[in-house]
PDB file of C-alpha atoms in Angstrom:
ATOM      1  CA  UNK T 285      17.096  19.182  27.236  1.00  0.00           C
ATOM      2  CA  UNK T 286      15.866  22.009  29.541  1.00  0.00           C
ATOM      3  CA  UNK T 287      17.537  25.388  30.172  1.00  0.00           C
ATOM      4  CA  UNK T 288      17.056  28.632  31.701  1.00  0.00           C
ATOM      5  CA  UNK T 289      18.003  32.069  31.122  1.00  0.00           C
ATOM      6  CA  UNK T 290      18.279  34.910  33.630  1.00  0.00           C
ATOM      7  CA  UNK T 291      18.265  38.086  31.773  1.00  0.00           C
ATOM      8  CA  UNK T 292      20.058  39.928  34.451  1.00  0.00           C
ATOM      9  CA  UNK T 293      23.133  39.074  36.317  1.00  0.00           C
ATOM     10  CA  UNK T 294      22.863  42.335  38.592  1.00  0.00           C
ATOM     11  CA  UNK T 295      19.744  44.765  39.689  1.00  0.00           C
ATOM     12  CA  UNK T 296      20.530  47.351  41.850  1.00  0.00           C
ATOM     13  CA  UNK T 297      17.052  49.309  43.297  1.00  0.00           C
ATOM     14  CA  UNK T 298      16.557  51.509  46.189  1.00  0.00           C
ATOM     15  CA  UNK T 299      14.630  50.309  49.224  1.00  0.00           C
ATOM     16  CA  UNK T 300      10.499  50.482  48.446  1.00  0.00           C
ATOM     17  CA  UNK T 301      11.117  50.412  44.856  1.00  0.00           C
ATOM     18  CA  UNK T 302       9.154  47.701  43.086  1.00  0.00           C
ATOM     19  CA  UNK T 303      11.669  45.164  41.259  1.00  0.00           C
ATOM     20  CA  UNK T 304      11.199  42.519  38.733  1.00  0.00           C
ATOM     21  CA  UNK T 305      13.972  39.693  37.626  1.00  0.00           C
ATOM     22  CA  UNK T 306      13.593  38.114  34.603  1.00  0.00           C
ATOM     23  CA  UNK T 307      13.879  34.427  33.626  1.00  0.00           C
ATOM     24  CA  UNK T 308      13.051  32.749  30.509  1.00  0.00           C
ATOM     25  CA  UNK T 309      13.346  28.834  29.677  1.00  0.00           C
ATOM     26  CA  UNK T 310      13.658  26.501  27.149  1.00  0.00           C
ATOM     27  CA  UNK T 311      12.016  22.686  26.785  1.00  0.00           C
ATOM     28  CA  UNK T 312      10.783  20.743  24.378  1.00  0.00           C
ATOM     29  CA  UNK T 313       7.930  19.602  27.019  1.00  0.00           C
ATOM     30  CA  UNK T 314       5.893  20.753  29.833  1.00  0.00           C
ATOM     31  CA  UNK T 315       8.022  22.367  32.648  1.00  0.00           C
ATOM     32  CA  UNK T 316       7.746  22.903  36.582  1.00  0.00           C
ATOM     33  CA  UNK T 317       9.316  26.375  37.326  1.00  0.00           C
ATOM     34  CA  UNK T 318      10.975  27.736  40.697  1.00  0.00           C
ATOM     35  CA  UNK T 319      12.346  30.154  42.398  1.00  0.00           C
ATOM     36  CA  UNK T 320      14.997  30.111  44.717  1.00  0.00           C
ATOM     37  CA  UNK T 321      16.966  32.671  46.934  1.00  0.00           C
ATOM     38  CA  UNK T 322      20.320  32.105  48.545  1.00  0.00           C
ATOM     39  CA  UNK T 323      21.447  34.898  51.028  1.00  0.00           C
ATOM     40  CA  UNK T 324      25.109  35.693  51.535  1.00  0.00           C
ATOM     41  CA  UNK T 325      27.078  32.573  53.041  1.00  0.00           C
ATOM     42  CA  UNK T 326      24.012  30.617  53.496  1.00  0.00           C
ATOM     43  CA  UNK T 327      22.161  27.747  51.559  1.00  0.00           C
ATOM     44  CA  UNK T 328      19.221  27.870  48.774  1.00  0.00           C
ATOM     45  CA  UNK T 329      15.269  28.007  49.758  1.00  0.00           C
ATOM     46  CA  UNK T 330      12.427  27.915  47.988  1.00  0.00           C
ATOM     47  CA  UNK T 331      10.678  31.346  47.454  1.00  0.00           C
ATOM     48  CA  UNK T 332       7.877  29.878  45.225  1.00  0.00           C
ATOM     49  CA  UNK T 333       7.175  26.948  42.348  1.00  0.00           C
ATOM     50  CA  UNK T 334       4.891  27.182  39.643  1.00  0.00           C
ATOM     51  CA  UNK T 335       3.288  23.706  38.942  1.00  0.00           C
ATOM     52  CA  UNK T 336       0.059  24.388  36.950  1.00  0.00           C
ATOM     53  CA  UNK T 337      -3.260  26.308  37.274  1.00  0.00           C
ATOM     54  CA  UNK T 338      -3.318  30.131  38.229  1.00  0.00           C
ATOM     55  CA  UNK T 339      -0.569  31.512  36.283  1.00  0.00           C
ATOM     56  CA  UNK T 340       0.338  34.059  38.843  1.00  0.00           C
ATOM     57  CA  UNK T 341       2.268  32.485  41.797  1.00  0.00           C
ATOM     58  CA  UNK T 342       2.517  33.918  45.198  1.00  0.00           C
ATOM     59  CA  UNK T 343       5.632  33.076  47.254  1.00  0.00           C
ATOM     60  CA  UNK T 344       7.116  33.765  50.803  1.00  0.00           C
ATOM     61  CA  UNK T 345       8.419  37.360  51.715  1.00  0.00           C
ATOM     62  CA  UNK T 346       5.992  39.177  49.416  1.00  0.00           C
ATOM     63  CA  UNK T 347       7.436  37.971  46.103  1.00  0.00           C
ATOM     64  CA  UNK T 348       5.441  36.782  42.895  1.00  0.00           C
ATOM     65  CA  UNK T 349       5.670  35.242  39.830  1.00  0.00           C
ATOM     66  CA  UNK T 350       3.892  34.719  36.683  1.00  0.00           C
ATOM     67  CA  UNK T 351       4.102  32.005  34.447  1.00  0.00           C
ATOM     68  CA  UNK T 352       3.852  32.972  30.397  1.00  0.00           C
ATOM     69  CA  UNK T 353       3.838  29.855  28.037  1.00  0.00           C
ATOM     70  CA  UNK T 354       3.624  31.737  24.904  1.00  0.00           C
ATOM     71  CA  UNK T 355       6.954  33.599  26.163  1.00  0.00           C
ATOM     72  CA  UNK T 356       8.152  31.143  27.760  1.00  0.00           C
ATOM     73  CA  UNK T 357       8.983  33.156  30.832  1.00  0.00           C
ATOM     74  CA  UNK T 358       8.777  33.048  34.960  1.00  0.00           C
ATOM     75  CA  UNK T 359       9.459  36.381  35.987  1.00  0.00           C
ATOM     76  CA  UNK T 360       9.856  37.335  39.904  1.00  0.00           C
ATOM     77  CA  UNK T 361       8.341  40.755  41.115  1.00  0.00           C
ATOM     78  CA  UNK T 362       7.850  42.549  44.113  1.00  0.00           C
ATOM     79  CA  UNK T 363       6.334  45.989  44.682  1.00  0.00           C
ATOM     80  CA  UNK T 364       8.575  47.212  47.428  1.00  0.00           C
ATOM     81  CA  UNK T 365      11.841  45.751  48.495  1.00  0.00           C
ATOM     82  CA  UNK T 366      13.680  46.295  51.648  1.00  0.00           C
ATOM     83  CA  UNK T 367      17.090  45.924  52.633  1.00  0.00           C
ATOM     84  CA  UNK T 368      16.732  42.470  53.412  1.00  0.00           C
ATOM     85  CA  UNK T 369      16.087  41.504  50.163  1.00  0.00           C
ATOM     86  CA  UNK T 370      19.420  41.797  49.169  1.00  0.00           C
ATOM     87  CA  UNK T 371      20.530  38.259  47.938  1.00  0.00           C
ATOM     88  CA  UNK T 372      21.382  36.498  44.940  1.00  0.00           C
ATOM     89  CA  UNK T 373      18.122  34.770  43.170  1.00  0.00           C
ATOM     90  CA  UNK T 374      18.136  31.673  41.014  1.00  0.00           C
ATOM     91  CA  UNK T 375      15.492  30.927  38.655  1.00  0.00           C
ATOM     92  CA  UNK T 376      14.894  26.801  38.121  1.00  0.00           C
ATOM     93  CA  UNK T 377      13.489  24.488  35.930  1.00  0.00           C
ATOM     94  CA  UNK T 378      12.240  20.967  36.026  1.00  0.00           C
ATOM     95  CA  UNK T 379      10.579  18.626  32.832  1.00  0.00           C
ATOM     96  CA  UNK T 380       7.237  17.817  33.933  1.00  0.00           C
ATOM     97  CA  UNK T 381       8.254  14.083  33.670  1.00  0.00           C
ATOM     98  CA  UNK T 382       9.751  11.768  36.267  1.00  0.00           C
ATOM     99  CA  UNK T 383      13.354  11.069  36.032  1.00  0.00           C
ATOM    100  CA  UNK T 384      14.566  14.595  35.177  1.00  0.00           C
ATOM    101  CA  UNK T 385      16.827  16.783  37.743  1.00  0.00           C
ATOM    102  CA  UNK T 386      16.250  20.859  38.482  1.00  0.00           C
ATOM    103  CA  UNK T 387      18.115  23.001  36.180  1.00  0.00           C
ATOM    104  CA  UNK T 388      19.119  26.248  37.550  1.00  0.00           C
ATOM    105  CA  UNK T 389      20.209  29.846  35.847  1.00  0.00           C
ATOM    106  CA  UNK T 390      23.322  31.565  36.349  1.00  0.00           C
ATOM    107  CA  UNK T 391      21.552  33.901  39.125  1.00  0.00           C
ATOM    108  CA  UNK T 392      20.748  37.404  39.365  1.00  0.00           C
ATOM    109  CA  UNK T 393      22.026  39.695  42.145  1.00  0.00           C
ATOM    110  CA  UNK T 394      19.494  41.768  43.656  1.00  0.00           C
ATOM    111  CA  UNK T 395      21.091  44.904  45.832  1.00  0.00           C
ATOM    112  CA  UNK T 396      18.821  46.957  47.599  1.00  0.00           C
ATOM    113  CA  UNK T 397      20.183  50.249  48.901  1.00  0.00           C
ATOM    114  CA  UNK T 398      18.623  52.997  51.046  1.00  0.00           C
TER     115      UNK T 398
ATOM    116  CA  UNK B 167      15.275  15.688  61.063  1.00  0.00           C
ATOM    117  CA  UNK B 168      18.627  16.691  59.930  1.00  0.00           C
ATOM    118  CA  UNK B 169      17.785  17.342  56.390  1.00  0.00           C
ATOM    119  CA  UNK B 170      20.514  17.324  53.943  1.00  0.00           C
ATOM    120  CA  UNK B 171      24.202  16.988  55.533  1.00  0.00           C
ATOM    121  CA  UNK B 172      27.283  17.237  53.812  1.00  0.00           C
ATOM    122  CA  UNK B 173      31.007  16.794  54.817  1.00  0.00           C
ATOM    123  CA  UNK B 174      33.772  18.163  55.205  1.00  0.00           C
ATOM    124  CA  UNK B 175      32.720  21.720  55.102  1.00  0.00           C
ATOM    125  CA  UNK B 176      35.763  23.055  53.840  1.00  0.00           C
ATOM    126  CA  UNK B 177      38.494  21.050  51.971  1.00  0.00           C
ATOM    127  CA  UNK B 178      42.213  22.019  50.521  1.00  0.00           C
ATOM    128  CA  UNK B 179      43.398  19.342  48.072  1.00  0.00           C
ATOM    129  CA  UNK B 180      46.290  19.438  45.960  1.00  0.00           C
ATOM    130  CA  UNK B 181      46.349  18.654  41.897  1.00  0.00           C
ATOM    131  CA  UNK B 182      46.109  14.882  41.448  1.00  0.00           C
ATOM    132  CA  UNK B 183      44.482  13.996  44.770  1.00  0.00           C
ATOM    133  CA  UNK B 184      41.547  12.185  45.070  1.00  0.00           C
ATOM    134  CA  UNK B 185      38.799  12.250  47.694  1.00  0.00           C
ATOM    135  CA  UNK B 186      35.145  11.777  48.380  1.00  0.00           C
ATOM    136  CA  UNK B 187      32.519  14.485  49.302  1.00  0.00           C
ATOM    137  CA  UNK B 188      29.648  13.045  51.696  1.00  0.00           C
ATOM    138  CA  UNK B 189      26.007  13.852  51.389  1.00  0.00           C
ATOM    139  CA  UNK B 190      22.995  11.931  53.405  1.00  0.00           C
ATOM    140  CA  UNK B 191      19.637  12.784  54.146  1.00  0.00           C
ATOM    141  CA  UNK B 192      17.226  11.795  56.260  1.00  0.00           C
ATOM    142  CA  UNK B 193      13.934  12.515  54.657  1.00  0.00           C
ATOM    143  CA  UNK B 194      13.410   9.505  52.467  1.00  0.00           C
ATOM    144  CA  UNK B 195      13.726  11.506  49.321  1.00  0.00           C
ATOM    145  CA  UNK B 196      14.105  10.028  45.756  1.00  0.00           C
ATOM    146  CA  UNK B 197      16.143  12.385  44.321  1.00  0.00           C
ATOM    147  CA  UNK B 198      19.078  13.474  45.009  1.00  0.00           C
ATOM    148  CA  UNK B 199      22.026  15.885  42.946  1.00  0.00           C
ATOM    149  CA  UNK B 200      25.226  17.522  43.042  1.00  0.00           C
ATOM    150  CA  UNK B 201      25.667  20.862  41.839  1.00  0.00           C
ATOM    151  CA  UNK B 202      28.589  23.097  41.970  1.00  0.00           C
ATOM    152  CA  UNK B 203      28.499  27.136  42.440  1.00  0.00           C
ATOM    153  CA  UNK B 204      30.998  29.280  40.403  1.00  0.00           C
ATOM    154  CA  UNK B 205      30.828  33.121  40.580  1.00  0.00           C
ATOM    155  CA  UNK B 206      28.794  34.213  37.529  1.00  0.00           C
ATOM    156  CA  UNK B 207      27.969  30.667  36.491  1.00  0.00           C
ATOM    157  CA  UNK B 208      25.090  29.879  39.084  1.00  0.00           C
ATOM    158  CA  UNK B 209      24.547  26.168  40.013  1.00  0.00           C
ATOM    159  CA  UNK B 210      25.511  23.548  37.522  1.00  0.00           C
ATOM    160  CA  UNK B 211      24.396  20.185  37.873  1.00  0.00           C
ATOM    161  CA  UNK B 212      27.006  17.427  38.056  1.00  0.00           C
ATOM    162  CA  UNK B 213      25.357  13.955  38.601  1.00  0.00           C
ATOM    163  CA  UNK B 214      21.822  13.286  40.141  1.00  0.00           C
ATOM    164  CA  UNK B 215      20.013  10.070  40.945  1.00  0.00           C
ATOM    165  CA  UNK B 216      16.218   9.215  41.162  1.00  0.00           C
ATOM    166  CA  UNK B 217      16.604   6.186  43.391  1.00  0.00           C
ATOM    167  CA  UNK B 218      18.921   3.803  44.824  1.00  0.00           C
ATOM    168  CA  UNK B 219      20.902   2.408  42.263  1.00  0.00           C
ATOM    169  CA  UNK B 220      20.224   4.845  39.549  1.00  0.00           C
ATOM    170  CA  UNK B 221      22.540   7.499  38.614  1.00  0.00           C
ATOM    171  CA  UNK B 222      22.780  10.123  35.454  1.00  0.00           C
ATOM    172  CA  UNK B 223      25.170  12.730  34.380  1.00  0.00           C
ATOM    173  CA  UNK B 224      24.270  16.283  34.593  1.00  0.00           C
ATOM    174  CA  UNK B 225      26.020  19.078  32.966  1.00  0.00           C
ATOM    175  CA  UNK B 226      29.109  18.927  33.987  1.00  0.00           C
ATOM    176  CA  UNK B 227      30.192  15.406  34.838  1.00  0.00           C
ATOM    177  CA  UNK B 228      33.723  15.445  33.778  1.00  0.00           C
ATOM    178  CA  UNK B 229      36.114  14.319  36.871  1.00  0.00           C
ATOM    179  CA  UNK B 230      33.243  13.053  39.198  1.00  0.00           C
ATOM    180  CA  UNK B 231      32.049   9.684  39.675  1.00  0.00           C
ATOM    181  CA  UNK B 232      28.517   9.214  42.116  1.00  0.00           C
ATOM    182  CA  UNK B 233      26.954   5.936  43.409  1.00  0.00           C
ATOM    183  CA  UNK B 234      23.685   5.705  45.098  1.00  0.00           C
ATOM    184  CA  UNK B 235      23.465   2.242  46.673  1.00  0.00           C
ATOM    185  CA  UNK B 236      21.343   3.454  49.621  1.00  0.00           C
ATOM    186  CA  UNK B 237      18.092   5.861  49.487  1.00  0.00           C
ATOM    187  CA  UNK B 238      20.053   7.841  52.140  1.00  0.00           C
ATOM    188  CA  UNK B 239      23.563   8.266  50.825  1.00  0.00           C
ATOM    189  CA  UNK B 240      24.873  10.046  47.695  1.00  0.00           C
ATOM    190  CA  UNK B 241      28.809  10.268  47.672  1.00  0.00           C
ATOM    191  CA  UNK B 242      30.689  12.439  45.000  1.00  0.00           C
ATOM    192  CA  UNK B 243      34.306  11.600  44.152  1.00  0.00           C
ATOM    193  CA  UNK B 244      36.835  13.501  42.488  1.00  0.00           C
ATOM    194  CA  UNK B 245      39.125  11.228  40.841  1.00  0.00           C
ATOM    195  CA  UNK B 246      42.142  13.412  40.135  1.00  0.00           C
ATOM    196  CA  UNK B 247      41.565  16.823  41.940  1.00  0.00           C
ATOM    197  CA  UNK B 248      42.392  19.953  39.164  1.00  0.00           C
ATOM    198  CA  UNK B 249      42.661  23.367  39.971  1.00  0.00           C
ATOM    199  CA  UNK B 250      39.168  23.880  37.609  1.00  0.00           C
ATOM    200  CA  UNK B 251      37.601  22.001  40.191  1.00  0.00           C
ATOM    201  CA  UNK B 252      37.919  24.813  43.049  1.00  0.00           C
ATOM    202  CA  UNK B 253      34.269  25.402  43.870  1.00  0.00           C
ATOM    203  CA  UNK B 254      31.483  25.478  46.346  1.00  0.00           C
ATOM    204  CA  UNK B 255      29.748  22.077  46.459  1.00  0.00           C
ATOM    205  CA  UNK B 256      26.096  21.732  47.070  1.00  0.00           C
ATOM    206  CA  UNK B 257      24.050  18.310  47.667  1.00  0.00           C
ATOM    207  CA  UNK B 258      20.561  18.630  47.303  1.00  0.00           C
ATOM    208  CA  UNK B 259      17.197  16.428  47.756  1.00  0.00           C
ATOM    209  CA  UNK B 260      13.753  16.409  46.803  1.00  0.00           C
ATOM    210  CA  UNK B 261      10.721  13.878  46.819  1.00  0.00           C
ATOM    211  CA  UNK B 262       9.886  14.149  43.389  1.00  0.00           C
ATOM    212  CA  UNK B 263       9.503  16.249  40.300  1.00  0.00           C
ATOM    213  CA  UNK B 264       7.203  18.818  42.189  1.00  0.00           C
ATOM    214  CA  UNK B 265       8.463  19.256  45.250  1.00  0.00           C
ATOM    215  CA  UNK B 266      10.786  21.490  46.787  1.00  0.00           C
ATOM    216  CA  UNK B 267      14.535  20.927  46.638  1.00  0.00           C
ATOM    217  CA  UNK B 268      16.224  20.994  50.167  1.00  0.00           C
ATOM    218  CA  UNK B 269      19.888  21.860  50.032  1.00  0.00           C
ATOM    219  CA  UNK B 270      22.974  20.763  52.407  1.00  0.00           C
ATOM    220  CA  UNK B 271      25.143  23.638  53.703  1.00  0.00           C
ATOM    221  CA  UNK B 272      27.902  22.974  51.088  1.00  0.00           C
ATOM    222  CA  UNK B 273      31.574  22.136  50.679  1.00  0.00           C
ATOM    223  CA  UNK B 274      34.209  24.907  49.695  1.00  0.00           C
ATOM    224  CA  UNK B 275      36.855  23.029  47.885  1.00  0.00           C
ATOM    225  CA  UNK B 276      39.968  24.626  46.997  1.00  0.00           C
ATOM    226  CA  UNK B 277      42.654  22.584  44.672  1.00  0.00           C
ATOM    227  CA  UNK B 278      45.970  24.206  44.546  1.00  0.00           C
TER     228      UNK B 278
END
């Protein structure tokens, strides 16, 4: 079965600084990888996903992530964050075979201050 | 399209009571899932379904039952509520393995 580890529970940064949110996964088969964002008191929305092909994936709001198969990682990055990026970010993995569910990490709280 | 809808939004139960959380989607998605979200624990999968008549257990299935008689509906039943089931519950659906998963607005459940 697959699993996801988000290495940082909280990441505080200043506005306009770069940020990296780390995610590692474990699976015995090929996987699809996702990042979701949850703003305060809201549901989750998709930031980006990796299915195949280019290992650098670009998403909404200026975020990107890089799939590294050898390190089983899918870290999320943004070169310059805004106050409005303050939210909880979830990495998720789905095995690349039919009939399995999407499994989430425990989340990373990104706090952006001025 | 309404997307994924959940009812109720809030619920307070006493220990030992039973109830059903409703979830419906109008996007003709095959996959539906129930998660619970607790502080510091992320979203944990309770049960999921890959089509009408097919369900399977997730990470934390104990104390919960599901059924999927139609493509649209995926209710979650709490058999005998316990304080440990106090949580926010999210229903979600997606078309298939590679597709975005859509979430409902959540149900905040308190068990006293």
